[in-house]
Amino acid sequence: MKKVKKITGFIILVMILVVSMTGVAFAASTDLTGMKDDIYSAQTTPDANGVNFKMNFTVEGGKVANFTFGKFSGANKFSSGFIAAVSDQKQKEAIQATVDEQDYYTTQMASVGDATKVAKYSKAIDDSMYTAFQTLWKQLVTQGGGKIVEDGTVTTSTTSRSNPKTGDSGILVYVIIAGAALVSMVGLNRKKLTA
């Protein structure tokens, strides 16, 4: 009986690991077809120090162009120029981390064209920039007449990739069916042991 419980526990653990490793997490995607060709911009409310996030992009023929995003202090975007003006090493490192993160999001948008499919920067210091990135994107898309829709996009902490809906659902269905089969096999083995 102890052996059956151990096997069952092991099977459940393996199923949990398989599901977590496949990244079966359904994220959103953006439908820009309702958005007019125009320039879109938004910003977060400045904090007590006058620091906020801003996003700008152009929609041309249903695609995003000229995308910019970043952290600003007043009218000045955090940049390498800030680093030269600061003497404290820890502040320099924090500014460099900010510049690297905003560059990552801008680069990803140039290749993906949809902020909902961009994973959080793996070296992010905190969630504030990624949260602002996603919030401003969704705000501008919905204001412009576009839609944020659920789909089978898989997002991990270091990369983002888009699989067909059937691929992601197929993995989940496979794991559920395999789990049910294993539980059934354990149940049959129990019956054999008690018979």
Coordinates of C-alpha atoms in Angstrom, one line a residue:
M1 CA 0.0 0.0 0.0
K2 CA 2.9 2.4 0.8
K3 CA 4.5 1.6 -2.5
V4 CA 1.2 2.5 -4.4
K5 CA 1.0 5.8 -2.5
K6 CA 4.6 6.6 -3.3
I7 CA 4.0 5.8 -7.0
T8 CA 0.9 7.9 -7.0
G9 CA 2.7 10.8 -5.4
F10 CA 5.6 10.5 -7.8
I11 CA 3.2 10.5 -10.8
I12 CA 1.4 13.6 -9.5
L13 CA 4.7 15.4 -9.0
V14 CA 5.8 14.5 -12.5
M15 CA 2.5 15.8 -14.0
I16 CA 2.9 19.1 -12.1
L17 CA 6.5 19.5 -13.3
V18 CA 5.5 18.7 -16.9
V19 CA 2.7 21.3 -16.8
S20 CA 5.0 23.9 -15.3
M21 CA 7.8 23.3 -17.7
T22 CA 5.6 23.5 -20.8
G23 CA 4.5 26.9 -19.7
V24 CA 0.8 26.3 -20.3
A25 CA -0.3 29.8 -19.4
F26 CA -2.7 31.5 -21.7
A27 CA -1.9 35.2 -22.2
A28 CA -3.5 37.9 -24.3
S29 CA -2.8 39.1 -27.8
T30 CA -3.7 42.3 -29.5
D31 CA -6.0 42.8 -32.5
L32 CA -5.1 46.2 -34.0
T33 CA -7.6 45.9 -36.9
G34 CA -10.0 48.4 -35.3
M35 CA -7.3 51.0 -34.8
K36 CA -7.1 54.0 -37.2
D37 CA -3.7 54.8 -38.7
D38 CA -2.6 57.4 -36.2
I39 CA -0.1 58.3 -33.5
Y40 CA -0.9 57.1 -30.0
S41 CA 0.7 58.2 -26.8
A42 CA 0.0 57.8 -23.1
Q43 CA 1.8 58.1 -19.8
T44 CA 1.5 57.1 -16.2
T45 CA 0.8 59.6 -13.4
P46 CA 4.1 61.0 -12.2
D47 CA 5.2 60.0 -8.7
A48 CA 6.2 62.4 -5.9
N49 CA 9.6 62.8 -7.6
G50 CA 8.1 63.6 -11.0
V51 CA 9.1 60.1 -12.4
N52 CA 6.7 58.4 -14.8
F53 CA 6.5 56.0 -17.8
K54 CA 5.6 57.1 -21.3
M55 CA 4.7 55.1 -24.5
N56 CA 4.3 56.3 -28.0
F57 CA 3.7 54.5 -31.3
T58 CA 2.2 54.9 -34.7
V59 CA -0.3 52.5 -36.3
E60 CA 0.2 52.1 -40.0
G61 CA -1.8 49.6 -41.9
G62 CA -2.7 47.7 -38.8
K63 CA 0.9 47.4 -37.6
V64 CA 2.9 49.2 -34.9
A65 CA 5.7 51.5 -36.1
N66 CA 8.0 54.0 -34.4
F67 CA 7.4 52.5 -30.9
T68 CA 9.1 54.2 -28.0
F69 CA 8.7 53.4 -24.3
G70 CA 10.7 54.5 -21.3
K71 CA 11.0 55.9 -17.8
F72 CA 11.1 59.7 -17.5
S73 CA 12.1 62.2 -14.9
G74 CA 10.1 65.2 -15.9
A75 CA 10.7 65.6 -19.7
N76 CA 14.0 63.7 -19.7
K77 CA 14.1 60.0 -20.6
F78 CA 16.4 57.8 -18.5
S79 CA 19.4 57.3 -20.7
S80 CA 23.1 56.8 -20.7
G81 CA 23.5 60.6 -20.3
F82 CA 21.9 60.3 -16.9
I83 CA 24.7 58.0 -15.8
A84 CA 27.4 60.5 -16.5
A85 CA 25.7 63.1 -14.4
V86 CA 25.6 60.8 -11.3
S87 CA 28.5 60.2 -9.0
D88 CA 27.1 57.5 -6.8
Q89 CA 28.0 54.0 -8.2
K90 CA 24.7 52.4 -6.9
Q91 CA 22.6 55.1 -8.6
K92 CA 24.6 54.6 -11.8
E93 CA 23.9 50.8 -11.7
A94 CA 20.2 51.5 -11.1
I95 CA 20.0 53.9 -14.0
Q96 CA 21.8 51.4 -16.3
A97 CA 19.4 48.7 -15.3
T98 CA 16.5 51.0 -16.2
V99 CA 18.0 51.8 -19.5
D100 CA 18.7 48.2 -20.3
E101 CA 15.1 47.2 -19.4
Q102 CA 13.5 49.9 -21.5
D103 CA 15.8 49.0 -24.4
Y104 CA 14.7 45.4 -24.1
Y105 CA 11.0 46.3 -24.4
T106 CA 11.6 48.6 -27.3
T107 CA 13.7 45.9 -29.1
Q108 CA 11.1 43.2 -28.5
M109 CA 8.3 45.4 -29.8
A110 CA 10.3 46.0 -33.0
S111 CA 10.3 42.3 -33.7
V112 CA 7.0 41.2 -32.1
G113 CA 4.7 44.3 -32.5
D114 CA 2.5 43.3 -29.6
A115 CA 3.3 44.2 -26.0
T116 CA 1.1 41.4 -24.7
K117 CA 3.5 38.9 -26.2
V118 CA 6.6 40.4 -24.7
A119 CA 7.8 38.7 -21.6
K120 CA 9.1 40.6 -18.6
Y121 CA 12.8 41.4 -18.7
S122 CA 14.6 38.7 -16.9
K123 CA 16.9 41.1 -15.1
A124 CA 14.2 43.5 -14.0
I125 CA 14.8 45.1 -10.6
D126 CA 11.0 45.2 -9.9
D127 CA 7.7 44.9 -11.6
S128 CA 7.0 48.6 -12.1
M129 CA 8.3 49.0 -15.6
Y130 CA 6.8 45.9 -17.0
T131 CA 3.4 46.7 -15.3
A132 CA 3.5 50.2 -16.9
F133 CA 4.5 48.7 -20.3
Q134 CA 1.5 46.4 -20.3
T135 CA -0.9 48.9 -18.8
L136 CA -0.1 51.7 -21.2
W137 CA -0.2 49.3 -24.2
K138 CA -3.7 48.0 -23.3
Q139 CA -4.9 51.5 -22.6
L140 CA -3.8 52.8 -26.0
V141 CA -5.1 49.8 -27.9
T142 CA -8.6 50.0 -26.3
Q143 CA -8.7 53.8 -26.7
G144 CA -7.8 53.5 -30.3
G145 CA -10.5 50.9 -31.1
G146 CA -8.3 47.7 -31.0
K147 CA -8.9 44.7 -28.8
I148 CA -7.0 42.6 -26.3
V149 CA -8.1 39.0 -26.8
E150 CA -7.2 35.8 -25.0
D151 CA -5.3 33.2 -27.0
G152 CA -2.7 30.5 -26.7
T153 CA 0.4 32.6 -26.4
V154 CA 3.0 31.1 -24.0
T155 CA 5.1 33.5 -22.1
T156 CA 8.1 32.6 -19.9
S157 CA 10.3 34.8 -17.8
T158 CA 13.2 35.0 -20.3
T159 CA 11.7 34.6 -23.7
S160 CA 8.4 34.9 -25.4
R161 CA 7.0 32.7 -28.2
S162 CA 3.7 32.1 -29.8
N163 CA 2.5 28.6 -30.5
P164 CA -0.7 27.7 -32.3
K165 CA -3.7 27.4 -30.0
T166 CA -3.9 23.7 -30.7
G167 CA -0.3 23.2 -29.7
D168 CA -0.8 24.7 -26.2
S169 CA -4.1 23.1 -25.7
G170 CA -2.8 19.8 -27.0
I171 CA -0.1 19.7 -24.4
L172 CA -2.6 20.4 -21.6
V173 CA -5.0 17.7 -23.0
Y174 CA -2.1 15.3 -23.3
V175 CA -1.0 15.8 -19.7
I176 CA -4.6 15.4 -18.4
I177 CA -5.1 12.2 -20.4
A178 CA -1.7 10.8 -19.4
G179 CA -2.5 11.6 -15.7
A180 CA -5.9 9.9 -16.0
A181 CA -4.3 6.9 -17.5
L182 CA -1.7 6.7 -14.8
V183 CA -4.2 7.0 -12.1
S184 CA -6.3 4.3 -13.7
M185 CA -3.3 2.0 -13.9
V186 CA -2.6 2.6 -10.2
G187 CA -6.3 1.9 -9.4
L188 CA -6.1 -1.4 -11.3
N189 CA -2.9 -2.4 -9.5
R190 CA -4.6 -1.7 -6.2
K191 CA -7.5 -4.0 -7.1
K192 CA -5.0 -6.7 -8.0
L193 CA -3.2 -6.3 -4.7
T194 CA -6.5 -6.5 -2.7
A195 CA -8.0 -9.3 -4.7

